[in-house]
């Protein structure tokens, strides 16, 4: 027999986590660094391919290192899978990120494709990412569009 309460909790968690991933894309594309805490826990740990780091300040520093010097970006997040368990949830999602040169809207772009693997916990503020691992699969275009470079 299906536990209706457990099923409802799982469905609500799934919806809230999907909304969190969509919010992340909008926060990052708006370069609204102060809003990172609407997606991530203050005590998060992460690896964006540059080694292990922790905390919102370090995440903001990492994002700014790459994105403050470039123009508009668009992060598309899809192929999302979410698994909930007793202590939280894990999501896996593909990301396609387009980066445009500042002051040259018709010029070269830099594209990154990869996958976010996130561990989520339900906190007083709602669902927050407590762990993010990023695996970049492909990069194409002009890397100098980003303020920093990575492999």
mmCIF file of C-alpha atoms in Angstrom, residues 26-36:
data_model
loop_
_atom_site.group_PDB
_atom_site.id
_atom_site.type_symbol
_atom_site.label_atom_id
_atom_site.label_comp_id
_atom_site.label_asym_id
_atom_site.label_seq_id
_atom_site.Cartn_x
_atom_site.Cartn_y
_atom_site.Cartn_z
ATOM 1 C CA UNK A 26 18.107 33.126 -12.654
ATOM 2 C CA UNK A 27 20.282 34.234 -9.716
ATOM 3 C CA UNK A 28 23.495 33.404 -11.556
ATOM 4 C CA UNK A 29 22.390 34.989 -14.837
ATOM 5 C CA UNK A 30 21.328 38.147 -12.995
ATOM 6 C CA UNK A 31 24.672 38.093 -11.148
ATOM 7 C CA UNK A 32 22.672 38.580 -7.972
ATOM 8 C CA UNK A 33 25.378 37.240 -5.689
ATOM 9 C CA UNK A 34 23.500 38.311 -2.543
ATOM 10 C CA UNK A 35 20.684 35.889 -3.492
ATOM 11 C CA UNK A 36 22.894 32.779 -3.570
#
